[in-house]
mmCIF file of C-alpha atoms in Angstrom:
data_model
loop_
_atom_site.group_PDB
_atom_site.id
_atom_site.type_symbol
_atom_site.label_atom_id
_atom_site.label_comp_id
_atom_site.label_asym_id
_atom_site.label_seq_id
_atom_site.Cartn_x
_atom_site.Cartn_y
_atom_site.Cartn_z
ATOM 1 C CA UNK A 1 0.005 0.000 0.003
ATOM 2 C CA UNK A 2 1.271 3.478 -0.828
ATOM 3 C CA UNK A 3 1.975 6.057 1.847
ATOM 4 C CA UNK A 4 -0.024 8.776 0.095
ATOM 5 C CA UNK A 5 -3.363 9.621 1.604
ATOM 6 C CA UNK A 6 -5.876 10.988 -0.868
ATOM 7 C CA UNK A 7 -8.371 12.047 1.802
ATOM 8 C CA UNK A 8 -5.689 14.058 3.649
ATOM 9 C CA UNK A 9 -4.869 15.898 0.412
ATOM 10 C CA UNK A 10 -8.453 16.589 -0.662
ATOM 11 C CA UNK A 11 -9.600 17.662 2.814
ATOM 12 C CA UNK A 12 -6.547 19.924 3.314
ATOM 13 C CA UNK A 13 -5.778 18.324 6.684
ATOM 14 C CA UNK A 14 -2.898 20.212 8.293
ATOM 15 C CA UNK A 15 -0.208 17.966 9.808
ATOM 16 C CA UNK A 16 0.043 18.254 13.598
ATOM 17 C CA UNK A 17 -3.537 19.417 14.091
ATOM 18 C CA UNK A 18 -5.866 17.561 16.413
ATOM 19 C CA UNK A 19 -7.744 16.230 13.361
ATOM 20 C CA UNK A 20 -4.546 14.854 11.845
ATOM 21 C CA UNK A 21 -3.736 13.235 15.194
ATOM 22 C CA UNK A 22 -7.235 11.751 15.420
ATOM 23 C CA UNK A 23 -6.823 10.182 11.965
ATOM 24 C CA UNK A 24 -3.471 8.750 13.096
ATOM 25 C CA UNK A 25 -5.187 7.255 16.161
ATOM 26 C CA UNK A 26 -7.713 5.693 13.739
ATOM 27 C CA UNK A 27 -4.820 4.423 11.603
ATOM 28 C CA UNK A 28 -6.653 1.251 10.498
ATOM 29 C CA UNK A 29 -9.650 3.166 9.154
ATOM 30 C CA UNK A 30 -7.357 5.772 7.552
ATOM 31 C CA UNK A 31 -5.029 3.283 5.818
ATOM 32 C CA UNK A 32 -7.743 0.906 4.644
ATOM 33 C CA UNK A 33 -9.933 3.714 3.256
ATOM 34 C CA UNK A 34 -6.861 4.495 1.128
ATOM 35 C CA UNK A 35 -6.405 0.770 0.485
ATOM 36 C CA UNK A 36 -10.021 0.520 -0.736
ATOM 37 C CA UNK A 37 -9.354 3.385 -3.146
ATOM 38 C CA UNK A 38 -6.252 1.620 -4.448
ATOM 39 C CA UNK A 39 -8.044 -1.727 -4.765
ATOM 40 C CA UNK A 40 -10.768 -0.075 -6.871
ATOM 41 C CA UNK A 41 -8.691 2.341 -8.930
ATOM 42 C CA UNK A 42 -5.204 0.838 -9.072
ATOM 43 C CA UNK A 43 -3.688 0.311 -12.518
ATOM 44 C CA UNK A 44 -3.721 -3.472 -12.060
ATOM 45 C CA UNK A 45 -7.063 -3.893 -10.227
ATOM 46 C CA UNK A 46 -8.810 -6.922 -11.726
ATOM 47 C CA UNK A 47 -12.549 -6.399 -11.938
ATOM 48 C CA UNK A 48 -13.676 -6.798 -15.551
ATOM 49 C CA UNK A 49 -14.425 -3.071 -15.783
ATOM 50 C CA UNK A 50 -11.586 -1.159 -17.414
ATOM 51 C CA UNK A 51 -9.749 1.466 -15.390
ATOM 52 C CA UNK A 52 -11.155 4.170 -17.674
ATOM 53 C CA UNK A 53 -14.719 2.914 -17.042
ATOM 54 C CA UNK A 54 -14.076 2.882 -13.296
ATOM 55 C CA UNK A 55 -12.666 6.409 -13.288
ATOM 56 C CA UNK A 56 -15.505 7.784 -15.422
ATOM 57 C CA UNK A 57 -17.991 6.224 -12.986
ATOM 58 C CA UNK A 58 -16.199 7.666 -9.971
ATOM 59 C CA UNK A 59 -16.041 11.126 -11.508
ATOM 60 C CA UNK A 60 -19.758 11.115 -12.261
ATOM 61 C CA UNK A 61 -20.725 9.849 -8.797
ATOM 62 C CA UNK A 62 -18.484 12.513 -7.199
ATOM 63 C CA UNK A 63 -20.265 15.183 -9.332
ATOM 64 C CA UNK A 64 -23.689 13.913 -8.187
ATOM 65 C CA UNK A 65 -22.484 14.216 -4.600
ATOM 66 C CA UNK A 66 -21.382 17.829 -5.247
ATOM 67 C CA UNK A 67 -17.741 17.265 -4.372
ATOM 68 C CA UNK A 68 -15.909 19.322 -6.977
ATOM 69 C CA UNK A 69 -12.412 18.503 -5.733
ATOM 70 C CA UNK A 70 -13.088 14.782 -5.678
ATOM 71 C CA UNK A 71 -14.590 14.930 -9.174
ATOM 72 C CA UNK A 72 -11.563 16.931 -10.355
ATOM 73 C CA UNK A 73 -9.250 14.260 -8.915
ATOM 74 C CA UNK A 74 -10.904 11.562 -11.009
ATOM 75 C CA UNK A 75 -11.016 13.871 -14.065
ATOM 76 C CA UNK A 76 -7.266 14.424 -13.818
ATOM 77 C CA UNK A 77 -6.643 10.687 -13.555
ATOM 78 C CA UNK A 78 -8.704 10.140 -16.715
ATOM 79 C CA UNK A 79 -6.451 12.502 -18.677
ATOM 80 C CA UNK A 80 -9.098 13.000 -21.353
ATOM 81 C CA UNK A 81 -9.654 9.324 -22.156
ATOM 82 C CA UNK A 82 -13.226 8.811 -23.498
ATOM 83 C CA UNK A 83 -15.801 6.495 -21.955
ATOM 84 C CA UNK A 84 -16.600 3.139 -23.594
ATOM 85 C CA UNK A 85 -19.661 2.535 -25.757
ATOM 86 C CA UNK A 86 -21.317 0.490 -23.020
ATOM 87 C CA UNK A 87 -20.760 3.204 -20.408
ATOM 88 C CA UNK A 88 -24.273 4.677 -20.682
ATOM 89 C CA UNK A 89 -25.730 1.371 -19.426
ATOM 90 C CA UNK A 90 -23.509 1.582 -16.352
ATOM 91 C CA UNK A 91 -24.377 5.239 -15.809
ATOM 92 C CA UNK A 92 -28.131 4.706 -15.610
ATOM 93 C CA UNK A 93 -27.584 2.110 -12.873
ATOM 94 C CA UNK A 94 -25.074 4.341 -11.081
ATOM 95 C CA UNK A 95 -27.511 7.263 -10.953
ATOM 96 C CA UNK A 96 -30.213 5.160 -9.284
ATOM 97 C CA UNK A 97 -27.738 3.736 -6.768
ATOM 98 C CA UNK A 98 -26.413 7.205 -5.955
ATOM 99 C CA UNK A 99 -29.705 9.012 -5.418
ATOM 100 C CA UNK A 100 -32.336 6.362 -4.623
ATOM 101 C CA UNK A 101 -30.668 3.019 -3.814
ATOM 102 C CA UNK A 102 -33.913 1.736 -2.241
ATOM 103 C CA UNK A 103 -35.500 1.868 -5.712
ATOM 104 C CA UNK A 104 -33.107 -0.735 -7.120
ATOM 105 C CA UNK A 105 -34.569 -4.172 -7.734
ATOM 106 C CA UNK A 106 -33.626 -7.596 -9.037
ATOM 107 C CA UNK A 107 -34.687 -6.467 -12.517
ATOM 108 C CA UNK A 108 -31.902 -3.828 -12.546
ATOM 109 C CA UNK A 109 -29.198 -6.387 -11.829
ATOM 110 C CA UNK A 110 -30.766 -8.766 -14.381
ATOM 111 C CA UNK A 111 -30.711 -5.990 -17.006
ATOM 112 C CA UNK A 112 -26.950 -5.553 -16.476
ATOM 113 C CA UNK A 113 -26.209 -9.264 -16.774
ATOM 114 C CA UNK A 114 -28.425 -9.486 -19.859
ATOM 115 C CA UNK A 115 -26.491 -6.566 -21.353
ATOM 116 C CA UNK A 116 -23.367 -8.704 -21.048
ATOM 117 C CA UNK A 117 -21.866 -7.552 -17.741
ATOM 118 C CA UNK A 118 -20.378 -10.314 -15.611
ATOM 119 C CA UNK A 119 -21.211 -10.899 -11.941
ATOM 120 C CA UNK A 120 -17.739 -9.566 -11.112
ATOM 121 C CA UNK A 121 -18.414 -6.369 -13.064
ATOM 122 C CA UNK A 122 -21.800 -5.864 -11.384
ATOM 123 C CA UNK A 123 -20.210 -6.254 -7.924
ATOM 124 C CA UNK A 124 -17.381 -3.843 -8.797
ATOM 125 C CA UNK A 125 -19.906 -1.348 -10.166
ATOM 126 C CA UNK A 126 -21.816 -1.345 -6.873
ATOM 127 C CA UNK A 127 -18.575 -1.103 -4.894
ATOM 128 C CA UNK A 128 -17.429 1.962 -6.864
ATOM 129 C CA UNK A 129 -20.748 3.764 -6.406
ATOM 130 C CA UNK A 130 -20.862 2.914 -2.709
ATOM 131 C CA UNK A 131 -17.212 3.792 -2.135
ATOM 132 C CA UNK A 132 -17.440 7.241 -3.763
ATOM 133 C CA UNK A 133 -20.620 7.907 -1.748
ATOM 134 C CA UNK A 134 -18.525 7.085 1.371
ATOM 135 C CA UNK A 135 -15.548 9.094 0.158
ATOM 136 C CA UNK A 136 -17.558 12.260 -0.545
ATOM 137 C CA UNK A 137 -19.278 12.192 2.876
ATOM 138 C CA UNK A 138 -16.048 11.455 4.686
ATOM 139 C CA UNK A 139 -14.397 14.385 2.903
ATOM 140 C CA UNK A 140 -17.237 16.730 3.870
ATOM 141 C CA UNK A 141 -17.013 15.626 7.493
ATOM 142 C CA UNK A 142 -13.218 16.004 7.561
ATOM 143 C CA UNK A 143 -13.423 19.497 6.072
ATOM 144 C CA UNK A 144 -16.058 20.519 8.618
ATOM 145 C CA UNK A 145 -14.054 19.193 11.580
ATOM 146 C CA UNK A 146 -10.901 20.829 10.229
ATOM 147 C CA UNK A 147 -12.598 24.220 9.738
ATOM 148 C CA UNK A 148 -12.264 24.096 5.939
ATOM 149 C CA UNK A 149 -14.986 25.480 3.659
ATOM 150 C CA UNK A 150 -17.637 23.161 2.195
ATOM 151 C CA UNK A 151 -20.146 23.677 -0.592
ATOM 152 C CA UNK A 152 -23.721 24.587 0.317
ATOM 153 C CA UNK A 153 -23.513 25.951 3.860
ATOM 154 C CA UNK A 154 -27.332 25.945 4.232
ATOM 155 C CA UNK A 155 -28.080 22.905 6.403
ATOM 156 C CA UNK A 156 -30.724 20.564 5.046
ATOM 157 C CA UNK A 157 -31.756 17.718 7.306
ATOM 158 C CA UNK A 158 -33.642 15.189 5.180
ATOM 159 C CA UNK A 159 -36.602 13.238 6.470
ATOM 160 C CA UNK A 160 -36.690 9.481 7.060
ATOM 161 C CA UNK A 161 -36.561 7.682 3.721
ATOM 162 C CA UNK A 162 -38.940 5.279 1.980
ATOM 163 C CA UNK A 163 -38.415 1.545 2.366
ATOM 164 C CA UNK A 164 -39.601 -1.685 0.764
ATOM 165 C CA UNK A 165 -43.089 -2.721 1.842
ATOM 166 C CA UNK A 166 -43.782 -5.594 -0.552
ATOM 167 C CA UNK A 167 -44.413 -8.769 1.499
ATOM 168 C CA UNK A 168 -42.400 -11.138 -0.720
ATOM 169 C CA UNK A 169 -38.857 -11.120 -2.104
ATOM 170 C CA UNK A 170 -38.046 -11.637 -5.785
ATOM 171 C CA UNK A 171 -37.692 -15.384 -5.030
ATOM 172 C CA UNK A 172 -40.975 -15.543 -3.110
ATOM 173 C CA UNK A 173 -39.706 -15.532 0.494
ATOM 174 C CA UNK A 174 -41.439 -13.585 3.253
ATOM 175 C CA UNK A 175 -39.937 -10.069 3.369
ATOM 176 C CA UNK A 176 -39.839 -7.596 6.297
ATOM 177 C CA UNK A 177 -42.066 -4.597 5.687
ATOM 178 C CA UNK A 178 -41.025 -2.484 8.710
ATOM 179 C CA UNK A 179 -37.817 -1.557 10.494
ATOM 180 C CA UNK A 180 -37.038 -4.017 13.266
ATOM 181 C CA UNK A 181 -34.329 -5.138 15.706
ATOM 182 C CA UNK A 182 -35.109 -8.771 14.839
ATOM 183 C CA UNK A 183 -32.412 -10.854 13.120
ATOM 184 C CA UNK A 184 -33.045 -11.017 9.373
ATOM 185 C CA UNK A 185 -31.633 -13.044 6.494
ATOM 186 C CA UNK A 186 -30.485 -11.675 3.138
ATOM 187 C CA UNK A 187 -30.427 -13.199 -0.353
ATOM 188 C CA UNK A 188 -28.495 -11.962 -3.390
ATOM 189 C CA UNK A 189 -30.007 -11.246 -6.795
ATOM 190 C CA UNK A 190 -26.961 -12.683 -8.537
ATOM 191 C CA UNK A 191 -25.227 -15.850 -7.458
ATOM 192 C CA UNK A 192 -22.712 -15.714 -4.639
ATOM 193 C CA UNK A 193 -19.593 -17.612 -5.607
ATOM 194 C CA UNK A 194 -19.569 -20.993 -3.754
ATOM 195 C CA UNK A 195 -16.795 -21.259 -1.191
ATOM 196 C CA UNK A 196 -15.380 -24.305 -2.956
ATOM 197 C CA UNK A 197 -14.800 -22.253 -6.133
ATOM 198 C CA UNK A 198 -12.399 -19.863 -4.374
ATOM 199 C CA UNK A 199 -8.706 -20.665 -4.489
ATOM 200 C CA UNK A 200 -6.905 -21.701 -1.256
ATOM 201 C CA UNK A 201 -5.540 -18.204 -0.528
ATOM 202 C CA UNK A 202 -8.921 -16.629 -1.247
ATOM 203 C CA UNK A 203 -10.610 -19.165 1.047
ATOM 204 C CA UNK A 204 -8.173 -18.182 3.811
ATOM 205 C CA UNK A 205 -9.056 -14.514 3.362
ATOM 206 C CA UNK A 206 -12.774 -15.270 3.644
ATOM 207 C CA UNK A 207 -12.223 -17.495 6.689
ATOM 208 C CA UNK A 208 -10.088 -14.879 8.391
ATOM 209 C CA UNK A 209 -13.108 -12.544 8.504
ATOM 210 C CA UNK A 210 -15.691 -15.289 9.113
ATOM 211 C CA UNK A 211 -17.204 -14.634 5.681
ATOM 212 C CA UNK A 212 -17.157 -18.176 4.289
ATOM 213 C CA UNK A 213 -20.820 -19.026 5.071
ATOM 214 C CA UNK A 214 -22.350 -15.671 4.106
ATOM 215 C CA UNK A 215 -23.993 -15.243 0.681
ATOM 216 C CA UNK A 216 -23.486 -11.495 0.986
ATOM 217 C CA UNK A 217 -19.747 -11.722 1.544
ATOM 218 C CA UNK A 218 -19.209 -14.549 -0.938
ATOM 219 C CA UNK A 219 -20.965 -12.339 -3.484
ATOM 220 C CA UNK A 220 -18.736 -9.355 -2.650
ATOM 221 C CA UNK A 221 -15.817 -11.814 -2.767
ATOM 222 C CA UNK A 222 -16.167 -11.746 -6.561
ATOM 223 C CA UNK A 223 -13.859 -8.716 -6.122
ATOM 224 C CA UNK A 224 -11.919 -9.993 -3.130
ATOM 225 C CA UNK A 225 -9.197 -7.298 -2.871
ATOM 226 C CA UNK A 226 -11.930 -4.640 -2.468
ATOM 227 C CA UNK A 227 -13.883 -6.775 0.008
ATOM 228 C CA UNK A 228 -10.744 -7.294 2.106
ATOM 229 C CA UNK A 229 -9.914 -3.580 2.278
ATOM 230 C CA UNK A 230 -13.549 -2.648 2.899
ATOM 231 C CA UNK A 231 -13.801 -5.152 5.771
ATOM 232 C CA UNK A 232 -10.644 -3.760 7.365
ATOM 233 C CA UNK A 233 -12.024 -0.221 6.961
ATOM 234 C CA UNK A 234 -15.245 -1.316 8.679
ATOM 235 C CA UNK A 235 -13.318 -2.849 11.587
ATOM 236 C CA UNK A 236 -11.142 0.256 11.905
ATOM 237 C CA UNK A 237 -14.245 2.464 12.160
ATOM 238 C CA UNK A 238 -16.483 0.414 14.450
ATOM 239 C CA UNK A 239 -14.251 -1.797 16.586
ATOM 240 C CA UNK A 240 -11.564 0.581 17.869
ATOM 241 C CA UNK A 241 -11.096 1.683 21.496
ATOM 242 C CA UNK A 242 -11.662 5.176 22.874
ATOM 243 C CA UNK A 243 -13.401 7.975 21.080
ATOM 244 C CA UNK A 244 -17.146 7.900 20.415
ATOM 245 C CA UNK A 245 -18.967 5.254 22.475
ATOM 246 C CA UNK A 246 -19.563 2.202 20.324
ATOM 247 C CA UNK A 247 -23.327 2.509 20.863
ATOM 248 C CA UNK A 248 -23.256 5.955 19.194
ATOM 249 C CA UNK A 249 -21.275 4.639 16.228
ATOM 250 C CA UNK A 250 -23.972 2.000 15.824
ATOM 251 C CA UNK A 251 -26.596 4.741 16.188
ATOM 252 C CA UNK A 252 -25.019 6.614 13.265
ATOM 253 C CA UNK A 253 -25.135 3.438 11.152
ATOM 254 C CA UNK A 254 -28.817 3.030 12.004
ATOM 255 C CA UNK A 255 -29.590 6.652 11.108
ATOM 256 C CA UNK A 256 -27.909 6.381 7.695
ATOM 257 C CA UNK A 257 -29.891 3.171 7.100
ATOM 258 C CA UNK A 258 -33.148 4.959 7.959
ATOM 259 C CA UNK A 259 -32.337 7.768 5.480
ATOM 260 C CA UNK A 260 -31.569 5.217 2.753
ATOM 261 C CA UNK A 261 -34.395 2.818 3.633
ATOM 262 C CA UNK A 262 -32.155 -0.193 4.359
ATOM 263 C CA UNK A 263 -34.129 -2.430 6.711
ATOM 264 C CA UNK A 264 -31.444 -5.128 6.838
ATOM 265 C CA UNK A 265 -28.522 -2.849 7.862
ATOM 266 C CA UNK A 266 -30.718 -1.029 10.359
ATOM 267 C CA UNK A 267 -31.786 -4.303 11.988
ATOM 268 C CA UNK A 268 -28.157 -5.312 12.678
ATOM 269 C CA UNK A 269 -26.974 -1.919 13.922
ATOM 270 C CA UNK A 270 -30.085 -0.880 15.815
ATOM 271 C CA UNK A 271 -29.856 -4.134 17.748
ATOM 272 C CA UNK A 272 -26.188 -3.386 18.605
ATOM 273 C CA UNK A 273 -26.968 0.232 19.547
ATOM 274 C CA UNK A 274 -29.792 -0.953 21.772
ATOM 275 C CA UNK A 275 -27.685 -3.610 23.512
ATOM 276 C CA UNK A 276 -24.719 -1.307 24.084
ATOM 277 C CA UNK A 277 -26.613 1.834 25.108
ATOM 278 C CA UNK A 278 -29.351 0.087 27.127
ATOM 279 C CA UNK A 279 -31.711 2.665 25.530
ATOM 280 C CA UNK A 280 -34.014 0.221 23.757
ATOM 281 C CA UNK A 281 -36.996 2.619 23.824
ATOM 282 C CA UNK A 282 -34.989 5.379 22.141
ATOM 283 C CA UNK A 283 -33.857 2.973 19.384
ATOM 284 C CA UNK A 284 -37.418 1.667 18.903
ATOM 285 C CA UNK A 285 -38.599 5.288 18.602
ATOM 286 C CA UNK A 286 -36.011 5.940 15.892
ATOM 287 C CA UNK A 287 -36.943 2.776 13.957
ATOM 288 C CA UNK A 288 -40.657 3.629 14.082
ATOM 289 C CA UNK A 289 -40.271 7.039 12.350
ATOM 290 C CA UNK A 290 -42.279 6.943 9.117
ATOM 291 C CA UNK A 291 -41.047 8.334 5.750
ATOM 292 C CA UNK A 292 -41.127 12.092 5.900
ATOM 293 C CA UNK A 293 -40.689 12.153 9.676
ATOM 294 C CA UNK A 294 -37.885 13.796 11.666
ATOM 295 C CA UNK A 295 -35.433 11.120 12.820
ATOM 296 C CA UNK A 296 -34.280 12.980 15.943
ATOM 297 C CA UNK A 297 -37.786 13.397 17.413
ATOM 298 C CA UNK A 298 -38.040 12.545 21.092
ATOM 299 C CA UNK A 299 -34.306 11.881 21.648
ATOM 300 C CA UNK A 300 -31.916 13.224 24.305
ATOM 301 C CA UNK A 301 -30.002 16.415 23.390
ATOM 302 C CA UNK A 302 -26.776 14.572 22.586
ATOM 303 C CA UNK A 303 -28.482 11.897 20.502
ATOM 304 C CA UNK A 304 -30.627 14.569 18.818
ATOM 305 C CA UNK A 305 -27.530 16.488 17.704
ATOM 306 C CA UNK A 306 -25.776 13.290 16.552
ATOM 307 C CA UNK A 307 -28.853 12.062 14.679
ATOM 308 C CA UNK A 308 -29.384 15.421 12.962
ATOM 309 C CA UNK A 309 -25.727 15.515 11.876
ATOM 310 C CA UNK A 310 -25.721 11.901 10.630
ATOM 311 C CA UNK A 311 -29.004 12.522 8.784
ATOM 312 C CA UNK A 312 -27.662 15.632 7.026
ATOM 313 C CA UNK A 313 -24.404 13.832 6.150
ATOM 314 C CA UNK A 314 -26.421 10.948 4.709
ATOM 315 C CA UNK A 315 -28.477 13.108 2.304
ATOM 316 C CA UNK A 316 -27.519 13.126 -1.378
ATOM 317 C CA UNK A 317 -25.655 15.364 -1.757
ATOM 318 C CA UNK A 318 -24.573 15.614 1.866
ATOM 319 C CA UNK A 319 -25.572 18.840 3.650
ATOM 320 C CA UNK A 320 -24.047 18.622 7.142
ATOM 321 C CA UNK A 321 -22.559 21.985 8.098
ATOM 322 C CA UNK A 322 -20.220 23.828 10.480
ATOM 323 C CA UNK A 323 -23.019 24.848 12.865
ATOM 324 C CA UNK A 324 -23.845 21.174 13.456
ATOM 325 C CA UNK A 325 -20.189 20.426 14.228
ATOM 326 C CA UNK A 326 -20.153 23.386 16.616
ATOM 327 C CA UNK A 327 -23.299 22.107 18.362
ATOM 328 C CA UNK A 328 -21.662 18.713 18.819
ATOM 329 C CA UNK A 329 -18.502 20.332 20.239
ATOM 330 C CA UNK A 330 -20.663 22.283 22.704
ATOM 331 C CA UNK A 331 -22.141 18.954 23.829
ATOM 332 C CA UNK A 332 -18.611 17.825 24.650
ATOM 333 C CA UNK A 333 -17.592 15.752 21.632
ATOM 334 C CA UNK A 334 -13.820 15.632 21.137
ATOM 335 C CA UNK A 335 -12.025 15.683 17.791
ATOM 336 C CA UNK A 336 -11.714 11.876 17.880
ATOM 337 C CA UNK A 337 -15.403 11.467 18.730
ATOM 338 C CA UNK A 338 -16.351 13.768 15.843
ATOM 339 C CA UNK A 339 -14.149 11.752 13.489
ATOM 340 C CA UNK A 340 -15.781 8.509 14.691
ATOM 341 C CA UNK A 341 -19.253 9.990 14.111
ATOM 342 C CA UNK A 342 -18.333 11.102 10.588
ATOM 343 C CA UNK A 343 -16.712 7.784 9.659
ATOM 344 C CA UNK A 344 -19.536 5.652 11.109
ATOM 345 C CA UNK A 345 -22.137 7.663 9.161
ATOM 346 C CA UNK A 346 -20.144 7.839 5.930
ATOM 347 C CA UNK A 347 -19.413 4.111 5.913
ATOM 348 C CA UNK A 348 -23.131 3.341 5.729
ATOM 349 C CA UNK A 349 -23.534 5.394 2.561
ATOM 350 C CA UNK A 350 -21.378 2.549 1.177
ATOM 351 C CA UNK A 351 -22.845 -0.415 3.096
ATOM 352 C CA UNK A 352 -26.486 0.508 2.369
ATOM 353 C CA UNK A 353 -25.787 0.867 -1.359
ATOM 354 C CA UNK A 354 -24.410 -2.681 -1.491
ATOM 355 C CA UNK A 355 -27.165 -4.278 0.590
ATOM 356 C CA UNK A 356 -30.011 -2.497 -1.182
ATOM 357 C CA UNK A 357 -28.805 -2.992 -4.737
ATOM 358 C CA UNK A 358 -27.364 -6.508 -4.852
ATOM 359 C CA UNK A 359 -30.111 -8.351 -2.955
ATOM 360 C CA UNK A 360 -32.784 -8.070 -0.277
ATOM 361 C CA UNK A 361 -33.703 -9.210 3.249
ATOM 362 C CA UNK A 362 -36.121 -11.976 4.178
ATOM 363 C CA UNK A 363 -37.565 -13.129 7.478
#
């Protein structure tokens, strides 16, 4: 892995500042966010999609998320190379996944495979869209913490999002129609690669993370270098000591999932937030908010401020602003806690876009 850090450059993080030190404390999340970028956009990344296609996708997703500097980075890497003839097919899918991932369905994935895209290419496509959604929100959060200017200073806190309410999955299984803390299952719309079809080294990688029996992870394993870096990023954000209480990191994940309408992700992380915080009623209140409702209603002042910030950061494009960061500081959040809140929220812009657009939950 290279020692350059794209996020540091694009967020203008000044060495020696408390934000730079916080990112060093969260070294695993910092290095594997960079590692994820390199796995997706390295010259030798094997994914089926050409590097030019991947860079064109990333540039367009960055533009949709209103991050001019991130879009300019991908533009410069393209060096004027034109998109492929099949690129428009990818772009239609990318737009849906960027703005309304909950509207994706099995028919969208089928359309890509029928157009000649391989399972590996479909997985890489979703990873790119999800990763740039993560990158853009992380950059906005880093700039806000560091006191750097961001686009669109007018805060806009979106309402709770729509979610799937059809009672059956594409394959006819019983589907959840409301947010819940119950344990759910998930099935992919394209085949997960059987464990036996992975090579010995790949099997070891899956086993190391406990992914070998999961359809979701064996599907993402169709681009294993990206899955490995993404998993290590996840662990660096959610399973590190100090900083924001783990319950509040899980709260941020749940909030992002409510904005995006991801019942599966919310079930996992609401359950963890409830167990760790011992505030089951507060979590149930959050899960019960209907589309169009205010997600922070009825919460404690600290949770209200965190929920409002995570909600604004989860909108497309993100709209969290400096006043929200100031409000969190006044409630006592340290630089490291602010970084943890940003990273936990931003990561679920990525996670939700994979879960919602490659498969669906069932009871």
